[in-house]
Coordinates of C-alpha atoms in Angstrom, one line a residue:
Chain A
M1 CA 5.2 17.0 -37.3
S2 CA 8.0 17.0 -40.3
T3 CA 9.1 14.5 -42.3
Q4 CA 12.6 14.7 -40.9
D5 CA 11.3 13.8 -37.5
K6 CA 9.2 10.9 -38.8
V7 CA 12.3 9.2 -40.6
Q8 CA 14.2 9.3 -37.3
L9 CA 12.4 6.0 -36.6
P10 CA 13.8 4.1 -40.0
S11 CA 13.5 0.8 -38.2
W12 CA 9.7 0.8 -37.9
N13 CA 7.5 -0.4 -39.9
E14 CA 4.3 1.6 -40.2
G15 CA 1.9 0.6 -37.9
A16 CA 0.1 1.0 -34.5
S17 CA 3.0 1.4 -32.5
K18 CA 5.0 3.9 -34.5
A19 CA 1.9 6.3 -35.2
S20 CA 1.1 6.0 -30.9
I21 CA 4.8 7.4 -30.4
F22 CA 4.7 10.2 -32.5
R23 CA 1.2 11.3 -31.6
F24 CA 2.6 11.3 -28.0
L25 CA 5.6 13.2 -29.0
E26 CA 3.3 15.7 -31.2
A27 CA 1.1 15.9 -27.9
V28 CA 3.7 17.0 -25.2
T29 CA 6.6 18.9 -27.6
S30 CA 4.1 21.1 -29.2
K31 CA 4.0 24.6 -27.7
G32 CA 0.8 26.4 -27.2
S33 CA -0.8 22.4 -26.9
A34 CA -3.1 22.3 -23.8
T35 CA -0.8 19.2 -23.0
F36 CA 3.1 20.6 -23.7
V37 CA 5.3 19.5 -21.1
P38 CA 8.4 21.7 -20.7
P39 CA 11.6 19.9 -21.4
L40 CA 12.7 19.8 -17.6
D41 CA 9.9 17.4 -17.2
R42 CA 10.6 15.3 -19.9
I43 CA 11.7 12.0 -18.5
A44 CA 11.6 8.5 -20.1
V45 CA 12.8 5.2 -18.7
F46 CA 13.5 2.4 -20.0
D47 CA 13.7 -1.1 -18.4
N48 CA 17.4 -3.0 -20.1
D49 CA 17.0 -6.7 -20.4
G50 CA 14.7 -7.9 -23.1
T51 CA 14.1 -3.8 -23.8
L52 CA 17.0 -2.6 -25.3
W53 CA 18.9 -5.6 -25.6
S54 CA 18.2 -9.4 -25.5
E55 CA 17.9 -11.5 -22.6
K56 CA 18.1 -14.9 -24.0
P57 CA 18.8 -17.7 -23.3
F58 CA 19.1 -15.7 -19.8
Y59 CA 20.0 -12.4 -18.5
F60 CA 23.1 -11.7 -19.9
Q61 CA 24.5 -10.6 -16.6
L62 CA 23.9 -13.9 -15.2
I63 CA 26.3 -15.1 -18.3
F64 CA 28.8 -12.4 -17.0
A65 CA 28.4 -13.7 -13.4
L66 CA 28.9 -17.7 -14.5
D67 CA 32.1 -16.6 -16.0
R68 CA 33.4 -14.9 -13.1
V69 CA 33.0 -17.6 -10.8
K70 CA 35.0 -19.6 -13.8
A71 CA 37.9 -17.4 -13.5
L72 CA 37.8 -16.8 -9.8
A73 CA 37.9 -20.9 -9.3
G74 CA 41.6 -20.9 -9.2
Q75 CA 41.6 -18.6 -5.9
H76 CA 38.7 -20.7 -4.9
P77 CA 39.3 -24.5 -4.8
E78 CA 36.5 -25.3 -2.6
W79 CA 34.1 -24.6 -5.3
Q80 CA 35.2 -27.7 -7.0
E81 CA 32.8 -29.6 -4.1
Q82 CA 30.7 -26.7 -3.4
Q83 CA 26.8 -25.6 -4.9
P84 CA 26.1 -23.8 -6.8
F85 CA 29.5 -23.5 -7.6
K86 CA 30.4 -27.0 -8.6
A87 CA 27.5 -27.0 -11.0
V88 CA 28.6 -23.7 -12.7
L89 CA 32.2 -24.9 -13.1
E90 CA 30.5 -28.3 -14.5
G91 CA 28.9 -26.2 -17.0
N92 CA 25.6 -27.8 -15.5
I93 CA 23.0 -25.0 -15.7
G94 CA 20.4 -26.9 -14.7
G95 CA 21.8 -27.3 -11.8
V96 CA 22.5 -23.9 -11.3
L97 CA 18.7 -22.6 -11.7
A98 CA 17.8 -25.9 -9.4
G99 CA 19.4 -23.8 -6.3
G100 CA 16.5 -21.4 -7.4
L101 CA 16.8 -17.3 -6.1
K102 CA 18.9 -18.1 -3.0
A103 CA 21.8 -19.9 -5.1
L104 CA 21.3 -16.9 -8.0
I105 CA 21.9 -14.6 -5.0
E106 CA 25.1 -16.1 -3.9
I107 CA 26.7 -16.2 -7.6
L108 CA 25.9 -12.5 -8.1
L109 CA 27.4 -11.4 -4.7
V110 CA 30.4 -13.8 -4.8
T111 CA 31.3 -12.3 -8.2
H112 CA 30.4 -8.8 -7.8
A113 CA 32.0 -8.0 -4.7
G114 CA 35.0 -8.1 -2.9
N115 CA 36.7 -5.5 -4.9
T116 CA 36.6 -1.6 -5.3
S117 CA 34.4 0.6 -7.7
E118 CA 37.1 1.2 -9.9
E119 CA 38.1 -2.5 -10.2
F120 CA 34.8 -4.0 -10.6
E121 CA 34.4 -1.6 -13.3
Q122 CA 37.4 -2.5 -15.5
I123 CA 36.4 -6.4 -15.0
V124 CA 33.0 -5.8 -16.7
L125 CA 34.8 -3.5 -19.6
D126 CA 36.9 -6.6 -20.2
W127 CA 34.3 -8.9 -20.4
I128 CA 32.1 -7.0 -22.5
A129 CA 34.8 -6.5 -25.0
S130 CA 36.0 -10.1 -25.1
A131 CA 32.8 -12.5 -24.4
R132 CA 30.3 -13.7 -27.0
H133 CA 26.7 -14.7 -26.8
P134 CA 26.5 -18.7 -26.8
T135 CA 24.2 -18.6 -30.0
T136 CA 24.5 -15.8 -32.0
G137 CA 28.5 -15.5 -31.5
R138 CA 28.1 -11.5 -31.6
P139 CA 29.5 -9.3 -28.7
Y140 CA 26.7 -8.7 -26.1
T141 CA 26.5 -5.0 -27.1
E142 CA 25.7 -5.7 -30.5
M143 CA 22.4 -7.7 -29.5
I144 CA 20.9 -4.5 -28.8
Y145 CA 17.5 -3.6 -30.9
Q146 CA 17.8 -0.9 -33.8
P147 CA 14.4 0.1 -33.3
M148 CA 14.9 0.8 -29.7
L149 CA 17.8 3.0 -30.2
E150 CA 16.4 5.0 -32.9
L151 CA 13.5 5.7 -30.5
L152 CA 16.1 6.9 -27.6
N153 CA 17.7 8.9 -30.2
T154 CA 14.0 10.5 -31.1
L155 CA 13.3 11.2 -27.6
Q156 CA 16.6 13.2 -27.0
A157 CA 16.0 15.4 -30.2
H158 CA 12.8 15.8 -28.4
G159 CA 14.3 17.1 -25.5
F160 CA 13.7 14.1 -23.3
R161 CA 16.2 12.7 -20.9
N162 CA 16.3 8.9 -21.3
Y163 CA 17.1 6.9 -18.0
I164 CA 17.4 2.8 -17.7
V165 CA 15.4 1.3 -14.9
S166 CA 16.6 -2.0 -15.0
G167 CA 16.6 -5.0 -12.2
G168 CA 20.3 -5.5 -13.6
G169 CA 23.4 -4.4 -11.4
I170 CA 23.7 -0.3 -11.7
E171 CA 27.6 -0.7 -11.6
F172 CA 27.2 -3.4 -14.3
M173 CA 25.5 -1.5 -16.8
R174 CA 27.3 2.1 -16.0
A175 CA 30.5 0.5 -17.3
W176 CA 29.1 0.4 -21.0
V177 CA 25.6 1.8 -21.5
E178 CA 27.2 5.4 -22.5
D179 CA 29.2 4.2 -25.1
V180 CA 26.2 1.6 -26.4
Y181 CA 23.0 3.7 -25.7
G182 CA 24.5 7.3 -25.2
I183 CA 22.7 7.2 -21.8
P184 CA 25.1 8.6 -18.9
P185 CA 25.7 6.9 -15.6
E186 CA 23.9 9.4 -13.6
Q187 CA 20.9 8.5 -15.7
V188 CA 21.0 4.9 -14.9
I189 CA 18.8 3.2 -12.1
G190 CA 19.6 -0.7 -11.1
S191 CA 19.7 -3.2 -8.7
S192 CA 22.9 -2.5 -6.2
I193 CA 25.2 -3.9 -3.5
E194 CA 26.3 -2.0 -0.4
T195 CA 29.6 0.1 -0.8
R196 CA 32.1 1.3 2.4
F197 CA 34.1 4.1 2.2
E198 CA 37.9 3.3 2.8
M199 CA 40.6 5.4 3.1
R200 CA 43.7 3.5 1.7
D201 CA 47.5 4.9 1.1
S202 CA 46.6 4.9 -2.3
G203 CA 43.8 7.3 -1.5
P204 CA 40.3 6.6 -1.2
V205 CA 38.1 3.8 -2.7
L206 CA 34.6 2.4 -2.3
V207 CA 34.8 -1.0 -1.4
R208 CA 32.1 -3.4 -2.6
L209 CA 30.3 -5.5 0.1
P210 CA 28.6 -8.9 -0.6
K211 CA 25.2 -7.6 0.6
V212 CA 22.1 -6.6 -1.0
D213 CA 21.4 -2.8 -0.9
F214 CA 18.4 -2.1 -3.4
V215 CA 16.4 -4.8 -5.7
D216 CA 15.2 -2.2 -8.6
D217 CA 12.6 -4.7 -10.0
S218 CA 9.2 -5.2 -10.0
E219 CA 7.7 -2.9 -6.8
G220 CA 11.4 -1.7 -6.7
K221 CA 11.1 0.3 -9.8
P222 CA 8.6 3.1 -8.9
V223 CA 10.8 3.1 -5.7
G224 CA 13.7 3.7 -7.7
I225 CA 12.7 6.0 -10.2
H226 CA 11.2 8.1 -7.4
K227 CA 14.4 8.1 -5.2
F228 CA 17.2 9.0 -8.0
I229 CA 14.7 11.2 -10.2
G230 CA 12.2 12.6 -7.7
R231 CA 10.0 13.5 -10.8
R232 CA 6.9 11.3 -12.2
P233 CA 8.3 9.8 -16.0
L234 CA 6.3 10.9 -19.0
L235 CA 7.3 7.9 -20.9
A236 CA 8.1 4.4 -20.0
F237 CA 9.0 1.4 -21.5
G238 CA 9.3 -2.1 -21.0
N239 CA 8.7 -5.6 -21.4
S240 CA 7.8 -8.1 -18.9
D241 CA 6.0 -8.5 -15.5
G242 CA 8.6 -6.8 -13.7
D243 CA 8.1 -3.9 -15.5
L244 CA 4.2 -3.2 -14.6
E245 CA 4.5 -1.1 -11.5
M246 CA 6.9 1.0 -13.3
L247 CA 4.3 1.6 -16.1
Q248 CA 1.2 2.2 -13.5
W249 CA 3.5 4.4 -12.0
T250 CA 3.6 6.2 -15.0
A251 CA 0.4 5.7 -16.2
A252 CA -1.1 7.8 -12.8
G253 CA 0.4 11.0 -14.0
D254 CA -1.6 13.8 -15.3
G255 CA -1.9 14.6 -18.9
P256 CA -0.7 12.1 -21.5
H257 CA 1.7 9.8 -21.0
F258 CA 3.1 6.9 -22.9
M259 CA 3.2 3.0 -21.6
G260 CA 4.9 0.5 -24.0
L261 CA 6.0 -3.1 -24.2
V262 CA 8.6 -5.1 -26.4
H263 CA 6.4 -8.1 -27.2
H264 CA 9.1 -11.1 -28.0
T265 CA 7.0 -12.7 -31.0
D266 CA 10.0 -13.2 -33.5
A267 CA 11.6 -17.0 -33.0
E268 CA 13.1 -15.8 -36.6
R269 CA 15.7 -13.0 -35.7
E270 CA 15.0 -13.1 -32.1
W271 CA 13.1 -15.5 -29.5
A272 CA 9.4 -15.4 -29.1
Y273 CA 7.9 -15.8 -25.5
D274 CA 5.5 -14.0 -23.0
R275 CA 3.2 -15.6 -20.5
E276 CA 5.6 -18.9 -19.8
S277 CA 9.0 -18.0 -20.1
P278 CA 10.9 -18.0 -16.9
V279 CA 13.1 -15.2 -18.0
G280 CA 11.1 -11.9 -19.2
Q281 CA 8.0 -13.3 -18.2
L282 CA 5.2 -11.3 -19.8
D283 CA 1.4 -12.1 -18.6
K284 CA -0.2 -9.5 -16.6
A285 CA 1.5 -6.8 -17.8
L286 CA 0.2 -7.9 -21.1
D287 CA -3.2 -8.2 -20.0
E288 CA -2.9 -4.8 -18.3
A289 CA -1.5 -3.2 -21.4
R290 CA -4.3 -4.5 -23.5
A291 CA -7.0 -3.6 -21.2
K292 CA -5.6 0.1 -20.9
G293 CA -4.7 0.7 -24.6
W294 CA -0.9 0.7 -23.7
T295 CA 1.2 0.3 -26.8
V296 CA 2.3 -3.1 -27.1
V297 CA 4.9 -3.7 -29.8
D298 CA 4.8 -7.0 -31.8
M299 CA 8.5 -7.3 -32.7
A300 CA 8.0 -9.4 -35.7
R301 CA 5.5 -7.7 -37.4
E302 CA 6.4 -3.6 -36.3
W303 CA 10.4 -3.7 -36.3
R304 CA 11.9 -3.6 -40.0
V305 CA 15.1 -5.0 -38.2
V306 CA 15.9 -5.8 -34.7
Y307 CA 19.8 -5.7 -34.4
P308 CA 21.9 -2.8 -35.6
W309 CA 24.0 -5.0 -37.7
E310 CA 21.5 -6.1 -39.6
T311 CA 20.9 -2.7 -40.9
S312 CA 24.8 -2.7 -42.4
S313 CA 25.0 -5.9 -44.3
Chain B
M1 CA 38.6 35.4 -18.0
S2 CA 36.0 38.0 -18.9
T3 CA 35.1 40.8 -16.8
Q4 CA 31.6 39.9 -17.3
D5 CA 32.4 36.5 -15.8
K6 CA 34.0 38.0 -12.3
V7 CA 31.2 39.9 -11.6
Q8 CA 29.1 36.8 -11.2
L9 CA 30.5 36.7 -7.5
P10 CA 29.1 40.4 -6.5
S11 CA 29.0 39.2 -2.7
W12 CA 32.6 38.1 -2.5
N13 CA 35.3 40.5 -1.6
E14 CA 38.4 40.0 -3.6
G15 CA 40.5 37.6 -1.8
A16 CA 42.0 34.1 -1.9
S17 CA 38.8 32.3 -2.4
K18 CA 37.6 34.0 -4.9
A19 CA 40.7 33.9 -6.9
S20 CA 40.7 30.2 -6.4
I21 CA 37.2 29.8 -7.7
F22 CA 38.6 31.6 -10.9
R23 CA 41.4 30.2 -11.2
F24 CA 39.6 26.7 -11.3
L25 CA 37.1 27.4 -13.5
E26 CA 39.6 29.0 -16.0
A27 CA 41.8 25.8 -15.6
V28 CA 38.4 23.4 -16.4
T29 CA 36.8 25.6 -18.9
S30 CA 39.3 26.8 -21.6
K31 CA 39.3 25.1 -24.4
G32 CA 42.7 23.9 -25.7
S33 CA 43.9 23.6 -22.2
A34 CA 45.6 20.5 -21.0
T35 CA 43.0 20.5 -17.9
F36 CA 39.9 21.1 -19.8
V37 CA 37.3 19.4 -19.0
P38 CA 34.3 18.3 -20.9
P39 CA 30.8 19.6 -20.0
L40 CA 29.1 16.2 -19.1
D41 CA 31.9 15.5 -16.6
R42 CA 31.6 19.0 -14.6
I43 CA 29.7 18.0 -11.5
A44 CA 29.9 20.1 -8.4
V45 CA 28.4 18.8 -5.0
F46 CA 27.3 21.0 -2.2
D47 CA 26.6 20.0 1.4
N48 CA 23.7 22.1 2.1
D49 CA 23.7 22.7 6.1
G50 CA 26.3 25.2 6.8
T51 CA 27.2 25.2 3.2
L52 CA 24.3 27.0 1.6
W53 CA 22.2 27.9 4.2
S54 CA 22.3 28.6 8.2
E55 CA 22.1 25.4 10.6
K56 CA 21.5 27.6 13.5
P57 CA 20.5 27.1 16.5
F58 CA 20.0 23.6 14.8
Y59 CA 19.6 22.2 11.5
F60 CA 16.4 23.4 10.3
Q61 CA 15.2 20.0 9.8
L62 CA 14.9 19.3 13.1
I63 CA 12.9 22.0 14.0
F64 CA 10.4 20.4 10.9
A65 CA 10.4 17.6 13.1
L66 CA 9.5 19.3 16.2
D67 CA 7.1 21.3 14.7
R68 CA 5.5 18.0 13.3
V69 CA 5.6 16.3 16.7
K70 CA 3.2 19.3 18.2
A71 CA 1.3 19.1 14.7
L72 CA 0.6 15.6 15.4
A73 CA 0.2 15.1 19.4
G74 CA -3.5 15.4 19.2
Q75 CA -3.4 12.1 17.6
H76 CA -1.2 10.6 20.0
P77 CA -2.3 11.2 23.6
E78 CA 0.4 8.8 24.9
W79 CA 3.2 11.4 24.1
Q80 CA 2.6 13.8 27.1
E81 CA 4.1 11.1 29.0
Q82 CA 6.3 9.3 26.7
Q83 CA 10.1 10.6 25.9
P84 CA 11.4 12.1 23.4
F85 CA 8.1 13.4 23.0
K86 CA 7.0 15.0 26.1
A87 CA 10.2 16.8 26.5
V88 CA 9.1 18.0 22.7
L89 CA 5.7 19.0 23.6
E90 CA 7.3 21.1 26.5
G91 CA 9.7 22.9 24.6
N92 CA 12.4 21.4 26.5
I93 CA 14.9 21.1 23.8
G94 CA 17.9 20.1 26.3
G95 CA 15.3 16.8 27.3
V96 CA 15.2 16.5 23.5
L97 CA 19.0 16.2 23.0
A98 CA 19.8 14.4 26.3
G99 CA 17.9 11.3 24.6
G100 CA 20.7 11.4 22.0
L101 CA 20.7 9.9 18.8
K102 CA 18.2 7.2 19.5
A103 CA 16.1 9.9 20.6
L104 CA 16.6 12.4 17.3
I105 CA 16.2 9.4 14.7
E106 CA 12.8 8.3 16.7
I107 CA 11.2 11.7 16.0
L108 CA 12.9 12.0 12.5
L109 CA 11.0 8.7 11.9
V110 CA 7.7 9.7 13.8
T111 CA 7.3 12.7 12.2
H112 CA 8.9 11.8 8.2
A113 CA 7.0 8.4 7.4
G114 CA 3.1 7.1 7.5
N115 CA 2.3 9.2 4.6
T116 CA 2.8 9.0 0.9
S117 CA 5.6 10.7 -1.1
E118 CA 2.9 13.0 -2.2
E119 CA 1.4 13.7 1.3
F120 CA 5.0 14.4 2.8
E121 CA 6.0 16.6 -0.3
Q122 CA 2.9 19.0 0.9
I123 CA 3.5 18.9 4.6
V124 CA 7.1 20.2 4.0
L125 CA 5.5 22.9 1.8
D126 CA 3.3 24.1 4.3
W127 CA 5.8 24.3 7.1
I128 CA 8.4 26.1 4.7
A129 CA 5.9 28.7 3.8
S130 CA 4.7 29.4 7.0
A131 CA 7.8 28.8 9.7
R132 CA 9.9 31.6 10.5
H133 CA 13.0 31.0 12.2
P134 CA 13.5 31.6 16.0
T135 CA 16.0 33.9 15.9
T136 CA 16.0 36.4 12.8
G137 CA 11.9 35.7 12.4
R138 CA 12.8 35.1 8.5
P139 CA 11.2 32.4 6.6
Y140 CA 13.9 29.4 6.4
T141 CA 14.4 30.0 2.6
E142 CA 15.5 33.3 3.0
M143 CA 18.3 31.9 5.1
I144 CA 20.4 31.1 2.3
Y145 CA 23.7 32.5 1.5
Q146 CA 24.0 34.7 -1.1
P147 CA 27.5 34.2 -2.0
M148 CA 27.0 30.6 -2.4
L149 CA 24.0 31.5 -4.7
E150 CA 26.3 33.6 -6.9
L151 CA 28.5 30.1 -7.3
L152 CA 25.8 28.1 -8.0
N153 CA 24.7 30.2 -10.8
T154 CA 28.5 30.6 -12.0
L155 CA 29.2 27.1 -11.9
Q156 CA 26.1 27.0 -14.1
A157 CA 27.0 29.4 -16.1
H158 CA 30.1 27.5 -16.9
G159 CA 28.6 24.5 -17.8
F160 CA 28.6 22.6 -14.2
R161 CA 25.9 20.6 -13.1
N162 CA 25.1 21.4 -9.2
Y163 CA 24.1 18.6 -7.0
I164 CA 23.3 18.6 -3.2
V165 CA 24.8 16.3 -1.1
S166 CA 23.4 16.4 2.3
G167 CA 22.8 14.5 5.6
G168 CA 19.6 16.1 5.3
G169 CA 16.4 14.2 4.0
I170 CA 16.5 14.0 0.7
E171 CA 12.3 14.4 0.0
F172 CA 12.4 17.2 2.5
M173 CA 14.8 19.2 0.6
R174 CA 13.5 17.9 -3.0
A175 CA 10.4 20.2 -2.0
W176 CA 12.0 23.6 -2.2
V177 CA 15.3 23.5 -3.3
E178 CA 14.4 23.7 -7.0
D179 CA 12.7 27.0 -6.2
V180 CA 15.3 28.5 -3.6
Y181 CA 18.6 27.1 -5.8
G182 CA 17.6 26.2 -9.0
I183 CA 18.6 22.7 -8.3
P184 CA 16.0 20.0 -9.6
P185 CA 14.9 17.0 -7.8
E186 CA 17.4 14.5 -9.6
Q187 CA 20.2 16.6 -8.6
V188 CA 19.4 16.4 -4.9
I189 CA 21.4 13.5 -3.0
G190 CA 20.4 13.1 0.7
S191 CA 19.2 10.7 3.2
S192 CA 16.4 8.6 3.0
I193 CA 14.0 6.4 4.6
E194 CA 12.6 3.4 2.7
T195 CA 9.0 3.7 0.8
R196 CA 7.0 0.7 -0.3
F197 CA 4.7 1.0 -3.7
E198 CA 1.3 0.3 -2.8
M199 CA -2.0 0.4 -5.2
R200 CA -4.6 2.1 -3.8
D201 CA -8.3 2.5 -5.3
S202 CA -7.2 6.2 -6.1
G203 CA -4.0 4.7 -7.8
P204 CA -0.3 4.2 -7.1
V205 CA 1.4 5.7 -4.0
L206 CA 4.9 5.3 -2.7
V207 CA 4.3 5.0 1.3
R208 CA 6.7 5.9 3.9
L209 CA 8.0 3.6 6.2
P210 CA 9.6 4.5 9.7
K211 CA 12.6 2.6 8.7
V212 CA 16.0 4.3 7.6
D213 CA 17.3 3.3 4.3
F214 CA 20.2 5.6 4.0
V215 CA 22.2 8.2 5.6
D216 CA 24.0 10.6 3.4
D217 CA 26.5 12.0 5.9
S218 CA 30.7 11.2 6.3
E219 CA 31.3 7.9 4.8
G220 CA 28.4 8.3 3.5
K221 CA 28.5 11.1 1.1
P222 CA 30.8 9.1 -1.6
V223 CA 29.0 6.5 -1.2
G224 CA 25.9 8.5 -2.1
I225 CA 27.7 10.3 -4.8
H226 CA 28.9 7.1 -6.4
K227 CA 25.7 5.8 -6.4
F228 CA 23.2 8.4 -7.7
I229 CA 25.8 10.3 -10.1
G230 CA 28.5 7.5 -10.9
R231 CA 31.2 10.3 -12.2
R232 CA 33.6 11.5 -9.2
P233 CA 32.9 15.4 -8.9
L234 CA 35.1 18.1 -9.9
L235 CA 34.0 20.6 -7.3
A236 CA 32.7 19.7 -3.4
F237 CA 32.1 22.3 -1.2
G238 CA 31.0 21.7 2.3
N239 CA 31.4 23.4 5.8
S240 CA 31.5 20.5 8.4
D241 CA 33.6 17.4 9.4
G242 CA 30.8 15.4 8.1
D243 CA 31.8 16.7 4.5
L244 CA 35.3 15.3 4.7
E245 CA 35.0 12.3 2.8
M246 CA 33.1 13.7 0.0
L247 CA 36.4 16.6 -0.2
Q248 CA 38.6 13.6 0.2
W249 CA 36.8 11.4 -2.5
T250 CA 37.0 14.5 -4.9
A251 CA 40.4 15.7 -4.3
A252 CA 41.7 11.7 -5.4
G253 CA 40.5 12.6 -9.0
D254 CA 42.7 13.4 -11.6
G255 CA 43.4 16.6 -13.2
P256 CA 42.2 20.2 -11.0
H257 CA 39.6 19.5 -8.7
F258 CA 38.4 22.3 -6.0
M259 CA 37.6 21.7 -2.5
G260 CA 36.2 24.2 -0.2
L261 CA 34.8 24.7 3.2
V262 CA 32.8 27.3 5.0
H263 CA 34.6 29.0 7.7
H264 CA 31.6 30.3 10.2
T265 CA 33.2 33.3 11.6
D266 CA 30.7 35.8 11.5
A267 CA 29.3 36.2 15.0
E268 CA 27.8 39.4 13.7
R269 CA 26.0 38.5 10.5
E270 CA 25.7 34.6 11.2
W271 CA 27.2 32.4 13.8
A272 CA 30.7 32.0 14.6
Y273 CA 31.6 28.2 15.3
D274 CA 34.1 25.3 14.1
R275 CA 35.9 23.2 16.5
E276 CA 33.6 22.6 19.6
S277 CA 30.2 23.0 18.1
P278 CA 27.7 20.0 18.5
V279 CA 26.2 21.3 15.1
G280 CA 28.2 21.9 12.3
Q281 CA 31.4 20.7 13.8
L282 CA 34.4 21.4 11.7
D283 CA 37.8 20.3 13.2
K284 CA 39.3 17.5 11.6
A285 CA 38.4 18.9 8.2
L286 CA 39.8 22.5 8.9
D287 CA 43.2 20.7 9.6
E288 CA 43.0 18.6 6.1
A289 CA 41.7 21.9 4.6
R290 CA 45.0 23.6 5.7
A291 CA 47.3 21.1 5.6
K292 CA 46.3 20.1 1.5
G293 CA 45.8 23.8 0.5
W294 CA 41.8 23.4 -0.1
T295 CA 40.2 26.3 -0.1
V296 CA 38.7 27.9 3.4
V297 CA 36.2 30.7 3.3
D298 CA 36.6 32.8 5.9
M299 CA 32.5 34.0 6.3
A300 CA 33.3 37.2 8.0
R301 CA 36.3 39.0 5.5
E302 CA 35.3 37.2 2.3
W303 CA 31.8 37.6 2.4
R304 CA 30.5 41.2 1.2
V305 CA 27.1 40.0 2.3
V306 CA 25.5 36.9 4.2
Y307 CA 21.9 36.5 3.1
P308 CA 19.8 37.6 0.0
W309 CA 17.9 40.2 2.0
E310 CA 20.9 42.5 2.7
T311 CA 21.6 42.8 -0.9
S312 CA 18.3 44.5 -1.4
S313 CA 18.2 46.6 1.6

């Protein structure tokens, strides 16, 4: 492997994870090798929240949904007295979370449905351009991991197609991931609500309905991968227990496969959390990764920089 | 456009349809043209049954399902007295159809579920290799349209990615379409049943459940296109009313778009049917195509050959 290739991961310190990535790439891309894989089968899948961008204090898409509740409150005077919306409008996140999964789904459906696919895309684009993270003050699209961007680029340079396989909303992600990660819409797999084709005077539209279609998390991830891609990935990267089944599904393929976890160990530059975290809990998958020799990236030790802005300062 | 490009459709007679295809290709691929479309957005979608291969006497996947009922009958002695299975085992197709959509769905679920994704793929591969069409005696994979194969190749040579968007089963098609049409699994969209991730001693599997997940027909086709691709197609080709919404969705895009219908007018070499046919009914879509100036391919007049075997004789 040439030096040119090696420098494609400049934000990774020399260490076990970087070495394992290049060892894997050499195994599957060296012509004449018994473990060579043709480019069409070079599929890489990445979780998004906590793997490609941050997920604290909680999933950024949930922050989007809470902002939407505030934006829509004028059309819903009843929300002033109705939970979980009342708690959102009072900025009482504890009250929202006290409602459990049911409250969160209610908020997600109300804020993601009731518009057309084109209208929703514009709503997301407007939000992502203007919203700022509560502690860093940065746009959310800057809170992506520079080392993972480099990994995406390195894989692409080696003939891989990178897919996102996330519990996040497929349409929420598609609005911005092509610009930010270079991943086109047809390579984004996520959770979805149902849509209905409707012919209007202005032409056909897809109306977004307040009904869950698919939950692309945990056991849903291999289901989504098989449904959308129909091939087993060669590489999978996640950061939480919600990625375990995707990693297991990838590991079960023949020949060399790469299974990786981002371990959030960096309270200084990002966040440090794993087994006890309500968002991005990493417990069972960490045990399995260690037992099976998967790559566990120690963020604090192995990443020279975390966010892109650190490289330009 | 060079002669080299023109000869890429040798099985198409000179005529309105062939001219409209090349006019469209020139508009969207000529650099510097106001209607130029970058390769990433060159998405073409094709119905399968009646558009890429034949669908008479009825959908080939239904024949597969009926054959599966016979193959599974030994494990289901109760089917000897239970409709719609009794009718299938007696070769009484009229009796099966008399049960309506409910009977067909029951047959499809029983014959497509209850195995893993890998087992089902093998079942389809075994069937497609051995089954023969009731009137031509040919393997089903030979009953594909040579002119459409050439169109797929010409589009690919012009930077298009070809997708199948079919009411047929996604996993039924994926088993063989890459070999036969050169369309990879991730570019196949179809109807599906639900699957469940399961960890077995031998490793993880996806179990196919007797529950409809998605019906990729009529209003479902734009929904499936948006879900799987997330871009509006530039070209859409179908042959029946079940393709109308896909054609409308494609037509509503900005700039030049191509909407095509295969019109089955050839009782000699293939079949002749349209407005009254229970399989592949073409009525509303034919009216709309004519009103809007979409391309309607008159199979009898515009195709020099229909099936690939005619070119080698």
